[in-house]
PDB file of C-alpha atoms in Angstrom:
ATOM      1  CA  LEU A   1       0.000   0.000   0.000  1.00  0.00           C
ATOM      2  CA  ARG A   2       1.468   3.337  -1.030  1.00  0.00           C
ATOM      3  CA  VAL A   3       2.000   5.805   1.822  1.00  0.00           C
ATOM      4  CA  ILE A   4       0.307   9.152   1.185  1.00  0.00           C
ATOM      5  CA  ARG A   5       0.739  11.872   3.786  1.00  0.00           C
ATOM      6  CA  PRO A   6      -1.384  15.004   4.235  1.00  0.00           C
ATOM      7  CA  VAL A   7       0.307  18.390   3.810  1.00  0.00           C
ATOM      8  CA  GLY A   8      -1.990  21.137   5.034  1.00  0.00           C
ATOM      9  CA  PRO A   9      -5.737  21.062   4.338  1.00  0.00           C
ATOM     10  CA  ARG A  10      -5.490  20.432   0.561  1.00  0.00           C
ATOM     11  CA  GLY A  11      -2.079  18.880  -0.046  1.00  0.00           C
ATOM     12  CA  LEU A  12      -0.891  15.287  -0.290  1.00  0.00           C
ATOM     13  CA  LEU A  13       2.655  13.896  -0.477  1.00  0.00           C
ATOM     14  CA  ALA A  14       3.459  10.461  -1.918  1.00  0.00           C
ATOM     15  CA  ASP A  15       6.668   8.486  -2.385  1.00  0.00           C
ATOM     16  CA  CYS A  16       7.396   7.467  -5.967  1.00  0.00           C
ATOM     17  CA  ALA A  17      10.234   6.177  -8.106  1.00  0.00           C
ATOM     18  CA  GLU A  18       9.702   8.524 -11.081  1.00  0.00           C
ATOM     19  CA  PRO A  19       8.382  11.840  -9.739  1.00  0.00           C
ATOM     20  CA  ALA A  20       8.493  13.657 -13.097  1.00  0.00           C
ATOM     21  CA  ALA A  21       6.449  10.925 -14.785  1.00  0.00           C
ATOM     22  CA  ALA A  22       4.033  10.913 -11.844  1.00  0.00           C
ATOM     23  CA  ALA A  23       3.600  14.686 -12.114  1.00  0.00           C
ATOM     24  CA  ALA A  24       2.802  14.430 -15.826  1.00  0.00           C
ATOM     25  CA  ALA A  25       0.255  11.672 -15.162  1.00  0.00           C
ATOM     26  CA  LEU A  26      -1.356  13.620 -12.343  1.00  0.00           C
ATOM     27  CA  ARG A  27      -1.770  16.768 -14.449  1.00  0.00           C
ATOM     28  CA  ARG A  28      -3.864  14.724 -16.881  1.00  0.00           C
ATOM     29  CA  CYS A  29      -6.202  13.223 -14.274  1.00  0.00           C
ATOM     30  CA  GLY A  30      -8.912  15.904 -14.589  1.00  0.00           C
ATOM     31  CA  ILE A  31      -8.792  17.040 -10.956  1.00  0.00           C
ATOM     32  CA  GLU A  32      -8.478  20.770 -10.326  1.00  0.00           C
ATOM     33  CA  LEU A  33      -4.999  21.320  -8.916  1.00  0.00           C
ATOM     34  CA  ASP A  34      -3.245  24.353  -7.516  1.00  0.00           C
ATOM     35  CA  GLU A  35       0.197  22.801  -7.610  1.00  0.00           C
ATOM     36  CA  VAL A  36       2.113  19.650  -8.535  1.00  0.00           C
ATOM     37  CA  VAL A  37       5.728  19.510  -7.354  1.00  0.00           C
ATOM     38  CA  PRO A  38       7.987  16.529  -8.107  1.00  0.00           C
ATOM     39  CA  GLY A  39      10.892  16.001  -5.702  1.00  0.00           C
ATOM     40  CA  ALA A  40      13.825  13.604  -5.596  1.00  0.00           C
ATOM     41  CA  GLU A  41      11.704  10.626  -4.490  1.00  0.00           C
ATOM     42  CA  THR A  42       8.322  12.203  -3.756  1.00  0.00           C
ATOM     43  CA  ILE A  43       5.527  14.144  -5.384  1.00  0.00           C
ATOM     44  CA  LEU A  44       3.448  16.865  -3.723  1.00  0.00           C
ATOM     45  CA  ALA A  45      -0.007  17.664  -5.082  1.00  0.00           C
ATOM     46  CA  VAL A  46      -2.323  20.407  -3.828  1.00  0.00           C
ATOM     47  CA  ALA A  47      -6.011  20.323  -4.719  1.00  0.00           C
ATOM     48  CA  ARG A  48      -7.685  23.595  -5.645  1.00  0.00           C
ATOM     49  CA  HIS A  49     -10.617  22.845  -3.321  1.00  0.00           C
ATOM     50  CA  ALA A  50     -10.743  20.965  -0.025  1.00  0.00           C
ATOM     51  CA  ASP A  51     -13.560  18.721  -1.257  1.00  0.00           C
ATOM     52  CA  GLY A  52     -11.263  17.425  -4.000  1.00  0.00           C
ATOM     53  CA  VAL A  53      -8.697  15.895  -1.643  1.00  0.00           C
ATOM     54  CA  ALA A  54     -10.328  12.437  -1.505  1.00  0.00           C
ATOM     55  CA  SER A  55     -10.350  12.184  -5.302  1.00  0.00           C
ATOM     56  CA  LEU A  56      -6.819  13.521  -5.380  1.00  0.00           C
ATOM     57  CA  ALA A  57      -5.657  10.744  -3.038  1.00  0.00           C
ATOM     58  CA  VAL A  58      -6.941   8.088  -5.449  1.00  0.00           C
ATOM     59  CA  ALA A  59      -5.441   9.824  -8.485  1.00  0.00           C
ATOM     60  CA  LEU A  60      -2.124  10.381  -6.696  1.00  0.00           C
ATOM     61  CA  ALA A  61      -1.827   6.712  -5.749  1.00  0.00           C
ATOM     62  CA  GLU A  62      -2.284   5.753  -9.410  1.00  0.00           C
ATOM     63  CA  ALA A  63      -0.036   8.486 -10.778  1.00  0.00           C
ATOM     64  CA  ALA A  64       2.773   7.609  -8.359  1.00  0.00           C
ATOM     65  CA  ASP A  65       3.215   4.293 -10.195  1.00  0.00           C
ATOM     66  CA  ALA A  66       3.810   6.010 -13.554  1.00  0.00           C
ATOM     67  CA  THR A  67       7.175   5.318 -15.156  1.00  0.00           C
ATOM     68  CA  ALA A  68       6.733   7.228 -18.414  1.00  0.00           C
ATOM     69  CA  ASP A  69       5.307  10.554 -19.528  1.00  0.00           C
ATOM     70  CA  PRO A  70       1.662   9.926 -20.552  1.00  0.00           C
ATOM     71  CA  ASP A  71       1.937  12.748 -23.102  1.00  0.00           C
ATOM     72  CA  GLY A  72       4.271  10.601 -25.203  1.00  0.00           C
ATOM     73  CA  GLU A  73       7.736  11.695 -26.263  1.00  0.00           C
ATOM     74  CA  PRO A  74       9.180  14.240 -23.821  1.00  0.00           C
ATOM     75  CA  GLU A  75      10.837  17.458 -24.949  1.00  0.00           C
ATOM     76  CA  THR A  76      14.556  17.026 -25.673  1.00  0.00           C
ATOM     77  CA  VAL A  77      17.127  19.781 -25.145  1.00  0.00           C
ATOM     78  CA  ASP A  78      20.738  19.627 -26.352  1.00  0.00           C
ATOM     79  CA  ILE A  79      23.082  21.774 -24.255  1.00  0.00           C
ATOM     80  CA  PRO A  80      26.509  22.640 -25.740  1.00  0.00           C
ATOM     81  CA  VAL A  81      29.294  22.335 -23.165  1.00  0.00           C
ATOM     82  CA  ARG A  82      32.898  23.503 -23.082  1.00  0.00           C
ATOM     83  CA  TYR A  83      34.490  20.988 -20.738  1.00  0.00           C
ATOM     84  CA  ASP A  84      36.772  23.542 -19.117  1.00  0.00           C
ATOM     85  CA  GLY A  85      35.609  23.342 -15.496  1.00  0.00           C
ATOM     86  CA  PRO A  86      38.001  23.763 -12.566  1.00  0.00           C
ATOM     87  CA  ASP A  87      37.020  20.383 -11.071  1.00  0.00           C
ATOM     88  CA  LEU A  88      37.444  18.292 -14.221  1.00  0.00           C
ATOM     89  CA  GLU A  89      40.899  17.035 -13.185  1.00  0.00           C
ATOM     90  CA  SER A  90      39.926  16.200  -9.598  1.00  0.00           C
ATOM     91  CA  VAL A  91      36.728  14.468 -10.712  1.00  0.00           C
ATOM     92  CA  ALA A  92      38.793  12.388 -13.125  1.00  0.00           C
ATOM     93  CA  GLN A  93      41.203  11.401 -10.356  1.00  0.00           C
ATOM     94  CA  GLU A  94      38.429  10.430  -7.935  1.00  0.00           C
ATOM     95  CA  ALA A  95      36.579   8.488 -10.637  1.00  0.00           C
ATOM     96  CA  GLY A  96      39.727   6.643 -11.725  1.00  0.00           C
ATOM     97  CA  LEU A  97      39.583   8.180 -15.203  1.00  0.00           C
ATOM     98  CA  ASP A  98      41.403  10.761 -17.251  1.00  0.00           C
ATOM     99  CA  PRO A  99      39.636  14.049 -18.130  1.00  0.00           C
ATOM    100  CA  ALA A 100      38.716  12.752 -21.583  1.00  0.00           C
ATOM    101  CA  GLY A 101      37.058   9.758 -19.935  1.00  0.00           C
ATOM    102  CA  VAL A 102      34.983  12.048 -17.715  1.00  0.00           C
ATOM    103  CA  VAL A 103      33.890  14.072 -20.746  1.00  0.00           C
ATOM    104  CA  ALA A 104      32.978  10.892 -22.635  1.00  0.00           C
ATOM    105  CA  LEU A 105      30.950   9.542 -19.705  1.00  0.00           C
ATOM    106  CA  HIS A 106      29.182  12.805 -18.915  1.00  0.00           C
ATOM    107  CA  SER A 107      28.361  13.716 -22.514  1.00  0.00           C
ATOM    108  CA  GLY A 108      27.518  10.137 -23.487  1.00  0.00           C
ATOM    109  CA  ALA A 109      24.643   9.822 -21.002  1.00  0.00           C
ATOM    110  CA  THR A 110      21.032  10.828 -21.526  1.00  0.00           C
ATOM    111  CA  TYR A 111      19.559  12.820 -18.648  1.00  0.00           C
ATOM    112  CA  ARG A 112      16.030  13.581 -17.554  1.00  0.00           C
ATOM    113  CA  GLY A 113      14.827  16.505 -15.469  1.00  0.00           C
ATOM    114  CA  ALA A 114      13.880  15.016 -12.097  1.00  0.00           C
ATOM    115  CA  PHE A 115      12.896  18.069 -10.056  1.00  0.00           C
ATOM    116  CA  SER A 116      13.586  21.784  -9.796  1.00  0.00           C
ATOM    117  CA  GLY A 117      14.871  23.743  -6.845  1.00  0.00           C
ATOM    118  CA  PHE A 118      17.660  25.826  -5.315  1.00  0.00           C
ATOM    119  CA  ALA A 119      17.301  28.669  -7.862  1.00  0.00           C
ATOM    120  CA  PRO A 120      14.924  29.560 -10.717  1.00  0.00           C
ATOM    121  CA  GLY A 121      15.844  27.394 -13.689  1.00  0.00           C
ATOM    122  CA  PHE A 122      18.011  24.965 -11.697  1.00  0.00           C
ATOM    123  CA  CYS A 123      16.854  21.433 -12.554  1.00  0.00           C
ATOM    124  CA  TYR A 124      18.319  18.287 -11.017  1.00  0.00           C
ATOM    125  CA  LEU A 125      19.037  15.848 -13.853  1.00  0.00           C
ATOM    126  CA  SER A 126      18.944  12.106 -13.256  1.00  0.00           C
ATOM    127  CA  GLY A 127      20.940   9.721 -15.425  1.00  0.00           C
ATOM    128  CA  LEU A 128      24.476  10.601 -14.302  1.00  0.00           C
ATOM    129  CA  PRO A 129      26.776   7.592 -14.818  1.00  0.00           C
ATOM    130  CA  GLU A 130      27.609   5.909 -11.519  1.00  0.00           C
ATOM    131  CA  ALA A 131      31.359   6.500 -11.866  1.00  0.00           C
ATOM    132  CA  LEU A 132      30.629  10.242 -11.553  1.00  0.00           C
ATOM    133  CA  HIS A 133      28.499   9.946  -8.404  1.00  0.00           C
ATOM    134  CA  LEU A 134      30.731  12.085  -6.196  1.00  0.00           C
ATOM    135  CA  PRO A 135      29.819  14.094  -3.089  1.00  0.00           C
ATOM    136  CA  ARG A 136      29.537  17.857  -3.067  1.00  0.00           C
ATOM    137  CA  LEU A 137      32.636  19.840  -2.220  1.00  0.00           C
ATOM    138  CA  ALA A 138      33.510  19.938   1.483  1.00  0.00           C
ATOM    139  CA  GLU A 139      33.492  23.746   1.277  1.00  0.00           C
ATOM    140  CA  PRO A 140      31.097  25.363  -1.213  1.00  0.00           C
ATOM    141  CA  ARG A 141      32.401  28.098  -3.489  1.00  0.00           C
ATOM    142  CA  PRO A 142      31.137  31.584  -2.632  1.00  0.00           C
ATOM    143  CA  ARG A 143      30.407  32.140  -6.331  1.00  0.00           C
ATOM    144  CA  VAL A 144      29.712  29.697  -9.151  1.00  0.00           C
ATOM    145  CA  PRO A 145      29.304  31.429 -12.537  1.00  0.00           C
ATOM    146  CA  ALA A 146      26.119  31.263 -14.574  1.00  0.00           C
ATOM    147  CA  GLY A 147      26.264  28.431 -17.085  1.00  0.00           C
ATOM    148  CA  ALA A 148      28.469  26.166 -14.977  1.00  0.00           C
ATOM    149  CA  VAL A 149      27.799  22.498 -15.809  1.00  0.00           C
ATOM    150  CA  ALA A 150      28.173  20.455 -12.658  1.00  0.00           C
ATOM    151  CA  VAL A 151      27.752  17.100 -10.930  1.00  0.00           C
ATOM    152  CA  ALA A 152      27.020  16.146  -7.336  1.00  0.00           C
ATOM    153  CA  ASP A 153      25.865  12.897  -5.783  1.00  0.00           C
ATOM    154  CA  ARG A 154      23.723  11.187  -8.455  1.00  0.00           C
ATOM    155  CA  TYR A 155      22.743  14.319 -10.386  1.00  0.00           C
ATOM    156  CA  SER A 156      24.047  16.704 -13.010  1.00  0.00           C
ATOM    157  CA  ALA A 157      22.797  20.283 -13.448  1.00  0.00           C
ATOM    158  CA  VAL A 158      23.536  23.675 -14.934  1.00  0.00           C
ATOM    159  CA  TYR A 159      23.715  26.770 -12.750  1.00  0.00           C
ATOM    160  CA  PRO A 160      21.297  29.251 -14.368  1.00  0.00           C
ATOM    161  CA  ARG A 161      22.840  32.277 -12.656  1.00  0.00           C
ATOM    162  CA  ALA A 162      25.845  33.175 -10.527  1.00  0.00           C
ATOM    163  CA  THR A 163      25.318  31.852  -7.020  1.00  0.00           C
ATOM    164  CA  PRO A 164      27.183  30.096  -4.211  1.00  0.00           C
ATOM    165  CA  GLY A 165      27.417  26.338  -4.752  1.00  0.00           C
ATOM    166  CA  GLY A 166      29.182  23.155  -3.804  1.00  0.00           C
ATOM    167  CA  TRP A 167      28.811  21.011  -6.917  1.00  0.00           C
ATOM    168  CA  ARG A 168      31.816  19.770  -8.944  1.00  0.00           C
ATOM    169  CA  LEU A 169      32.235  21.990 -12.008  1.00  0.00           C
ATOM    170  CA  LEU A 170      32.991  20.112 -15.236  1.00  0.00           C
ATOM    171  CA  GLY A 171      32.415  22.838 -17.800  1.00  0.00           C
ATOM    172  CA  THR A 172      30.405  25.812 -18.992  1.00  0.00           C
ATOM    173  CA  THR A 173      27.572  26.536 -21.403  1.00  0.00           C
ATOM    174  CA  GLY A 174      26.081  29.660 -22.906  1.00  0.00           C
ATOM    175  CA  ALA A 175      22.604  28.112 -23.058  1.00  0.00           C
ATOM    176  CA  PRO A 176      20.049  30.410 -21.356  1.00  0.00           C
ATOM    177  CA  LEU A 177      18.650  28.191 -18.592  1.00  0.00           C
ATOM    178  CA  TRP A 178      16.277  30.864 -17.261  1.00  0.00           C
ATOM    179  CA  ASP A 179      14.596  33.691 -19.147  1.00  0.00           C
ATOM    180  CA  ALA A 180      11.652  35.382 -17.426  1.00  0.00           C
ATOM    181  CA  GLY A 181      10.512  36.731 -20.789  1.00  0.00           C
ATOM    182  CA  ARG A 182      10.231  33.244 -22.283  1.00  0.00           C
ATOM    183  CA  SER A 183       7.325  30.823 -21.847  1.00  0.00           C
ATOM    184  CA  PRO A 184       8.125  28.599 -20.114  1.00  0.00           C
ATOM    185  CA  ALA A 185      10.897  30.564 -18.439  1.00  0.00           C
ATOM    186  CA  ALA A 186      12.974  27.463 -17.602  1.00  0.00           C
ATOM    187  CA  LEU A 187      14.784  25.786 -20.492  1.00  0.00           C
ATOM    188  CA  VAL A 188      14.906  22.482 -18.579  1.00  0.00           C
ATOM    189  CA  ARG A 189      12.009  21.258 -16.457  1.00  0.00           C
ATOM    190  CA  PRO A 190      11.021  17.983 -14.757  1.00  0.00           C
ATOM    191  CA  GLY A 191      10.507  15.462 -17.525  1.00  0.00           C
ATOM    192  CA  THR A 192      12.753  17.213 -20.076  1.00  0.00           C
ATOM    193  CA  VAL A 193      15.345  14.944 -21.696  1.00  0.00           C
ATOM    194  CA  VAL A 194      18.786  16.572 -21.747  1.00  0.00           C
ATOM    195  CA  ARG A 195      21.905  15.742 -23.712  1.00  0.00           C
ATOM    196  CA  PHE A 196      25.227  17.498 -23.111  1.00  0.00           C
ATOM    197  CA  VAL A 197      27.111  18.064 -26.367  1.00  0.00           C
ATOM    198  CA  PRO A 198      30.844  18.853 -26.225  1.00  0.00           C
ATOM    199  CA  SER A 199      31.591  22.086 -28.074  1.00  0.00           C
TER     200      SER A 199
END
């Protein structure tokens, strides 16, 4: 039996293996929703009206088992990367590779937006090869530049703007990850398929 926990008077939180797929399935269920937020291993859904929570619980339990986007083929985004990051050498050493091997592994994988957070346009990308699953830096940098392509734990991501951060920096991109004048503003969102292309 799937565990579903209440969050406030209209919200429900469920564990799930593929939160982005669950979010896509839930948005198609026909229930009026205020918010659907996929996390690392959970999905939060908030009904627009309190009397819709019971129906939401049933729909959420079904959606949480989704493993694919019900809308069919997800959007794919290719992000050009200059593999010139300051941590490329140290990542290679810790992974038992040379820098070219890190580039081949990182750019050879296919990623999928898992969940967003930390900063507008920052999307945690699942699909990072296991050899590159490295912890965050012991001491975060006070400033990571916009466009930094990074890895930490089991995720890869691109910093959409300059901000402090503790991820390992492999390279840089000029791709605009966040543009408030664009719709949608985020280039990469939960469910988006991402490929990093060496440039």
